[in-house]
Amino acid sequence: MKLGDSLGRSRKRHSRKPDAQPGESEQPEDALSAPGEDAGQQSDDADIFAPRTSLGPKNKKRESKGWPVIGGLPIRDLVLAVAGLAVLGWAFGYAVATLVFFPAPPPTGDLFEVPDLRGLGVASANERLAGAGLEMGAVDSLQHPSVAAGLVLGQSPLPGQVAPPDQPVLVTISAGPQMRSVPDVRRLERDRARVVLETSGFVVSYDTAEAEEPRGRIIDIVPPPDSVVPLPAEVTLVVSTGPPVITMPLVLGLERAQAESLLDSLGLVVSDVEEVFRFGRDQGVVVEQQPVADTELERGSAVQLKVGRSGLGREQ
């Protein structure tokens, strides 16, 4: 064997691809680019290894449903960027407003709970505030119909709240009920008397009684006129129902003396007695009366009677 042949075979073995399997046909590198290679086979290999840049029908449909693109960026990214800038701007403005223009007040010192002062006198309320580490401020007064004068009605701050020692506690005390005298309205009519009393701050109630005064006239006041009472106070007006009404009795058939006695007991006045001629048992008894029975009369009303008399003669 010649030395050149052995060297050529050795070079061929070293030029074999690392991943080639034993028994596979070895082709030199020049053979890959031989002019006689099939053009169709090259085209298939190029399609296999070339990157797929075209979109299929499904991918094209997705792209049509997505966000539009402006300047190479989707609008979604632009919206997110603008929203982020808005949030950052708001946070920056809030920080500037709270730290520079409207800073929080400095922390207060000791705080004390405000005690309940209602119902106490001014001196007792002042002592209770001093015991709680606080002091009393301005004192105001207000008239109250049921709380005695000098007692605390309200306070600020309210009971249970906290306050610093340099904040005075304002209190309102009662000046007592308002006092007023009862006006004399006995000569007024009922409605006019009610107006006078109600405009003066009184509460009006009514009662009735028989009296010689005309119906509707005020005959009495409870409490009496010129009495000083606390407001609001109730005043009772006693209203006249007029003179008592008397029902005219039936006196026919009574003897004259009996009839006059009965009418006098009822408050009626026999103003005229006329004798008329009668036969039999009508002699000496009342045979006519005026007004008739069951007529309603006031006390003191006049009554006329006719009494039968005996004897001959013509009826007068």
PDB file of N, CA and C in Angstrom, residues 145-201:
ATOM      1  N   PRO A 145     -88.878  76.957  82.693  1.00  0.00           N
ATOM      2  CA  PRO A 145     -90.117  76.880  83.471  1.00  0.00           C
ATOM      3  C   PRO A 145     -90.067  75.919  84.652  1.00  0.00           C
ATOM      4  N   SER A 146     -89.143  74.951  84.647  1.00  0.00           N
ATOM      5  CA  SER A 146     -89.166  73.945  85.716  1.00  0.00           C
ATOM      6  C   SER A 146     -87.869  73.824  86.506  1.00  0.00           C
ATOM      7  N   VAL A 147     -86.766  74.382  86.016  1.00  0.00           N
ATOM      8  CA  VAL A 147     -85.483  74.286  86.730  1.00  0.00           C
ATOM      9  C   VAL A 147     -85.299  75.537  87.569  1.00  0.00           C
ATOM     10  N   ALA A 148     -84.915  75.329  88.818  1.00  0.00           N
ATOM     11  CA  ALA A 148     -84.748  76.460  89.736  1.00  0.00           C
ATOM     12  C   ALA A 148     -83.616  77.357  89.276  1.00  0.00           C
ATOM     13  N   ALA A 149     -83.693  78.611  89.663  1.00  0.00           N
ATOM     14  CA  ALA A 149     -82.680  79.584  89.268  1.00  0.00           C
ATOM     15  C   ALA A 149     -81.330  79.229  89.899  1.00  0.00           C
ATOM     16  N   GLY A 150     -80.250  79.417  89.110  1.00  0.00           N
ATOM     17  CA  GLY A 150     -78.902  79.174  89.605  1.00  0.00           C
ATOM     18  C   GLY A 150     -78.347  77.802  89.317  1.00  0.00           C
ATOM     19  N   LEU A 151     -79.138  76.876  88.782  1.00  0.00           N
ATOM     20  CA  LEU A 151     -78.652  75.531  88.482  1.00  0.00           C
ATOM     21  C   LEU A 151     -78.212  75.448  87.019  1.00  0.00           C
ATOM     22  N   VAL A 152     -77.207  74.602  86.777  1.00  0.00           N
ATOM     23  CA  VAL A 152     -76.635  74.465  85.436  1.00  0.00           C
ATOM     24  C   VAL A 152     -77.608  73.708  84.536  1.00  0.00           C
ATOM     25  N   LEU A 153     -77.924  74.333  83.389  1.00  0.00           N
ATOM     26  CA  LEU A 153     -78.792  73.683  82.401  1.00  0.00           C
ATOM     27  C   LEU A 153     -77.997  72.920  81.352  1.00  0.00           C
ATOM     28  N   GLY A 154     -76.891  73.477  80.889  1.00  0.00           N
ATOM     29  CA  GLY A 154     -76.095  72.852  79.835  1.00  0.00           C
ATOM     30  C   GLY A 154     -74.654  73.300  79.920  1.00  0.00           C
ATOM     31  N   GLN A 155     -73.813  72.644  79.100  1.00  0.00           N
ATOM     32  CA  GLN A 155     -72.387  72.925  79.127  1.00  0.00           C
ATOM     33  C   GLN A 155     -71.782  72.606  77.775  1.00  0.00           C
ATOM     34  N   SER A 156     -70.625  73.200  77.518  1.00  0.00           N
ATOM     35  CA  SER A 156     -69.862  72.936  76.302  1.00  0.00           C
ATOM     36  C   SER A 156     -68.369  73.007  76.647  1.00  0.00           C
ATOM     37  N   PRO A 157     -67.615  71.905  76.413  1.00  0.00           N
ATOM     38  CA  PRO A 157     -67.957  70.611  75.811  1.00  0.00           C
ATOM     39  C   PRO A 157     -68.943  69.813  76.663  1.00  0.00           C
ATOM     40  N   LEU A 158     -69.568  68.841  76.004  1.00  0.00           N
ATOM     41  CA  LEU A 158     -70.560  68.008  76.669  1.00  0.00           C
ATOM     42  C   LEU A 158     -69.902  67.042  77.643  1.00  0.00           C
ATOM     43  N   PRO A 159     -70.668  66.502  78.592  1.00  0.00           N
ATOM     44  CA  PRO A 159     -70.092  65.533  79.531  1.00  0.00           C
ATOM     45  C   PRO A 159     -69.549  64.310  78.806  1.00  0.00           C
ATOM     46  N   GLY A 160     -68.377  63.845  79.236  1.00  0.00           N
ATOM     47  CA  GLY A 160     -67.753  62.671  78.638  1.00  0.00           C
ATOM     48  C   GLY A 160     -66.758  63.002  77.548  1.00  0.00           C
ATOM     49  N   GLN A 161     -66.803  64.196  76.971  1.00  0.00           N
ATOM     50  CA  GLN A 161     -65.808  64.586  75.981  1.00  0.00           C
ATOM     51  C   GLN A 161     -64.502  64.973  76.667  1.00  0.00           C
ATOM     52  N   VAL A 162     -63.440  65.101  75.866  1.00  0.00           N
ATOM     53  CA  VAL A 162     -62.136  65.455  76.411  1.00  0.00           C
ATOM     54  C   VAL A 162     -61.774  66.857  75.956  1.00  0.00           C
ATOM     55  N   ALA A 163     -60.986  67.547  76.778  1.00  0.00           N
ATOM     56  CA  ALA A 163     -60.584  68.919  76.482  1.00  0.00           C
ATOM     57  C   ALA A 163     -59.222  69.170  77.110  1.00  0.00           C
ATOM     58  N   PRO A 164     -58.413  70.039  76.480  1.00  0.00           N
ATOM     59  CA  PRO A 164     -57.129  70.404  77.093  1.00  0.00           C
ATOM     60  C   PRO A 164     -57.353  71.322  78.281  1.00  0.00           C
ATOM     61  N   PRO A 165     -56.369  71.429  79.149  1.00  0.00           N
ATOM     62  CA  PRO A 165     -56.568  72.245  80.355  1.00  0.00           C
ATOM     63  C   PRO A 165     -56.723  73.734  80.067  1.00  0.00           C
ATOM     64  N   ASP A 166     -56.236  74.200  78.895  1.00  0.00           N
ATOM     65  CA  ASP A 166     -56.356  75.619  78.590  1.00  0.00           C
ATOM     66  C   ASP A 166     -57.666  75.961  77.891  1.00  0.00           C
ATOM     67  N   GLN A 167     -58.551  74.983  77.688  1.00  0.00           N
ATOM     68  CA  GLN A 167     -59.852  75.244  77.063  1.00  0.00           C
ATOM     69  C   GLN A 167     -60.918  75.369  78.155  1.00  0.00           C
ATOM     70  N   PRO A 168     -61.498  76.559  78.370  1.00  0.00           N
ATOM     71  CA  PRO A 168     -62.504  76.716  79.428  1.00  0.00           C
ATOM     72  C   PRO A 168     -63.819  76.026  79.047  1.00  0.00           C
ATOM     73  N   VAL A 169     -64.530  75.589  80.045  1.00  0.00           N
ATOM     74  CA  VAL A 169     -65.827  74.933  79.869  1.00  0.00           C
ATOM     75  C   VAL A 169     -66.922  75.983  80.042  1.00  0.00           C
ATOM     76  N   LEU A 170     -67.731  76.166  78.997  1.00  0.00           N
ATOM     77  CA  LEU A 170     -68.815  77.139  79.038  1.00  0.00           C
ATOM     78  C   LEU A 170     -70.056  76.492  79.651  1.00  0.00           C
ATOM     79  N   VAL A 171     -70.754  77.226  80.510  1.00  0.00           N
ATOM     80  CA  VAL A 171     -71.951  76.686  81.173  1.00  0.00           C
ATOM     81  C   VAL A 171     -73.101  77.672  81.001  1.00  0.00           C
ATOM     82  N   THR A 172     -74.321  77.108  81.006  1.00  0.00           N
ATOM     83  CA  THR A 172     -75.555  77.896  80.966  1.00  0.00           C
ATOM     84  C   THR A 172     -76.379  77.535  82.185  1.00  0.00           C
ATOM     85  N   ILE A 173     -76.741  78.546  82.962  1.00  0.00           N
ATOM     86  CA  ILE A 173     -77.507  78.307  84.183  1.00  0.00           C
ATOM     87  C   ILE A 173     -78.935  78.781  83.982  1.00  0.00           C
ATOM     88  N   SER A 174     -79.835  78.263  84.808  1.00  0.00           N
ATOM     89  CA  SER A 174     -81.245  78.619  84.734  1.00  0.00           C
ATOM     90  C   SER A 174     -81.490  79.933  85.466  1.00  0.00           C
ATOM     91  N   ALA A 175     -82.283  80.792  84.844  1.00  0.00           N
ATOM     92  CA  ALA A 175     -82.717  82.024  85.487  1.00  0.00           C
ATOM     93  C   ALA A 175     -84.077  81.859  86.138  1.00  0.00           C
ATOM     94  N   GLY A 176     -84.566  80.614  86.196  1.00  0.00           N
ATOM     95  CA  GLY A 176     -85.867  80.365  86.793  1.00  0.00           C
ATOM     96  C   GLY A 176     -86.998  80.651  85.825  1.00  0.00           C
ATOM     97  N   PRO A 177     -88.219  80.320  86.211  1.00  0.00           N
ATOM     98  CA  PRO A 177     -89.363  80.573  85.324  1.00  0.00           C
ATOM     99  C   PRO A 177     -89.684  82.058  85.245  1.00  0.00           C
ATOM    100  N   GLN A 178     -90.333  82.437  84.171  1.00  0.00           N
ATOM    101  CA  GLN A 178     -90.771  83.822  84.009  1.00  0.00           C
ATOM    102  C   GLN A 178     -92.050  84.039  84.807  1.00  0.00           C
ATOM    103  N   MET A 179     -92.066  85.110  85.585  1.00  0.00           N
ATOM    104  CA  MET A 179     -93.210  85.425  86.433  1.00  0.00           C
ATOM    105  C   MET A 179     -94.051  86.522  85.779  1.00  0.00           C
ATOM    106  N   ARG A 180     -95.388  86.374  85.909  1.00  0.00           N
ATOM    107  CA  ARG A 180     -96.292  87.374  85.333  1.00  0.00           C
ATOM    108  C   ARG A 180     -97.597  87.379  86.122  1.00  0.00           C
ATOM    109  N   SER A 181     -98.185  88.557  86.223  1.00  0.00           N
ATOM    110  CA  SER A 181     -99.459  88.695  86.937  1.00  0.00           C
ATOM    111  C   SER A 181    -100.624  88.405  85.998  1.00  0.00           C
ATOM    112  N   VAL A 182    -101.693  87.865  86.583  1.00  0.00           N
ATOM    113  CA  VAL A 182    -102.881  87.505  85.809  1.00  0.00           C
ATOM    114  C   VAL A 182    -103.694  88.775  85.535  1.00  0.00           C
ATOM    115  N   PRO A 183    -103.975  89.091  84.278  1.00  0.00           N
ATOM    116  CA  PRO A 183    -104.777  90.291  83.991  1.00  0.00           C
ATOM    117  C   PRO A 183    -106.246  90.087  84.356  1.00  0.00           C
ATOM    118  N   ASP A 184    -106.922  91.190  84.667  1.00  0.00           N
ATOM    119  CA  ASP A 184    -108.339  91.160  85.017  1.00  0.00           C
ATOM    120  C   ASP A 184    -109.163  91.278  83.734  1.00  0.00           C
ATOM    121  N   VAL A 185    -109.797  90.176  83.355  1.00  0.00           N
ATOM    122  CA  VAL A 185    -110.590  90.161  82.115  1.00  0.00           C
ATOM    123  C   VAL A 185    -112.055  89.851  82.422  1.00  0.00           C
ATOM    124  N   ARG A 186    -112.511  90.161  83.633  1.00  0.00           N
ATOM    125  CA  ARG A 186    -113.873  89.778  84.018  1.00  0.00           C
ATOM    126  C   ARG A 186    -114.943  90.563  83.276  1.00  0.00           C
ATOM    127  N   ARG A 187    -114.618  91.703  82.741  1.00  0.00           N
ATOM    128  CA  ARG A 187    -115.622  92.484  82.038  1.00  0.00           C
ATOM    129  C   ARG A 187    -115.613  92.236  80.529  1.00  0.00           C
ATOM    130  N   LEU A 188    -114.805  91.307  80.088  1.00  0.00           N
ATOM    131  CA  LEU A 188    -114.697  91.045  78.658  1.00  0.00           C
ATOM    132  C   LEU A 188    -115.537  89.839  78.269  1.00  0.00           C
ATOM    133  N   GLU A 189    -115.825  89.768  76.974  1.00  0.00           N
ATOM    134  CA  GLU A 189    -116.479  88.576  76.449  1.00  0.00           C
ATOM    135  C   GLU A 189    -115.497  87.408  76.442  1.00  0.00           C
ATOM    136  N   ARG A 190    -116.066  86.226  76.285  1.00  0.00           N
ATOM    137  CA  ARG A 190    -115.265  85.008  76.403  1.00  0.00           C
ATOM    138  C   ARG A 190    -114.118  84.972  75.393  1.00  0.00           C
ATOM    139  N   ASP A 191    -114.397  85.202  74.122  1.00  0.00           N
ATOM    140  CA  ASP A 191    -113.363  85.091  73.091  1.00  0.00           C
ATOM    141  C   ASP A 191    -112.293  86.169  73.256  1.00  0.00           C
ATOM    142  N   ARG A 192    -112.702  87.382  73.584  1.00  0.00           N
ATOM    143  CA  ARG A 192    -111.731  88.451  73.747  1.00  0.00           C
ATOM    144  C   ARG A 192    -110.854  88.210  74.967  1.00  0.00           C
ATOM    145  N   ALA A 193    -111.428  87.702  76.038  1.00  0.00           N
ATOM    146  CA  ALA A 193    -110.634  87.390  77.232  1.00  0.00           C
ATOM    147  C   ALA A 193    -109.603  86.308  76.934  1.00  0.00           C
ATOM    148  N   ARG A 194    -109.974  85.318  76.139  1.00  0.00           N
ATOM    149  CA  ARG A 194    -109.027  84.247  75.782  1.00  0.00           C
ATOM    150  C   ARG A 194    -107.844  84.810  75.003  1.00  0.00           C
ATOM    151  N   VAL A 195    -108.091  85.726  74.060  1.00  0.00           N
ATOM    152  CA  VAL A 195    -107.003  86.309  73.283  1.00  0.00           C
ATOM    153  C   VAL A 195    -106.032  87.076  74.178  1.00  0.00           C
ATOM    154  N   VAL A 196    -106.569  87.853  75.122  1.00  0.00           N
ATOM    155  CA  VAL A 196    -105.714  88.631  76.018  1.00  0.00           C
ATOM    156  C   VAL A 196    -104.825  87.724  76.856  1.00  0.00           C
ATOM    157  N   LEU A 197    -105.361  86.642  77.373  1.00  0.00           N
ATOM    158  CA  LEU A 197    -104.590  85.750  78.231  1.00  0.00           C
ATOM    159  C   LEU A 197    -103.542  84.960  77.435  1.00  0.00           C
ATOM    160  N   GLU A 198    -103.921  84.455  76.286  1.00  0.00           N
ATOM    161  CA  GLU A 198    -102.970  83.653  75.513  1.00  0.00           C
ATOM    162  C   GLU A 198    -101.816  84.496  74.996  1.00  0.00           C
ATOM    163  N   THR A 199    -102.051  85.725  74.593  1.00  0.00           N
ATOM    164  CA  THR A 199    -100.950  86.583  74.171  1.00  0.00           C
ATOM    165  C   THR A 199    -100.043  86.973  75.323  1.00  0.00           C
ATOM    166  N   SER A 200    -100.512  86.828  76.542  1.00  0.00           N
ATOM    167  CA  SER A 200     -99.685  87.105  77.723  1.00  0.00           C
ATOM    168  C   SER A 200     -98.916  85.887  78.198  1.00  0.00           C
ATOM    169  N   GLY A 201     -99.094  84.742  77.538  1.00  0.00           N
ATOM    170  CA  GLY A 201     -98.346  83.541  77.891  1.00  0.00           C
ATOM    171  C   GLY A 201     -99.082  82.561  78.761  1.00  0.00           C
TER     172      GLY A 201
END
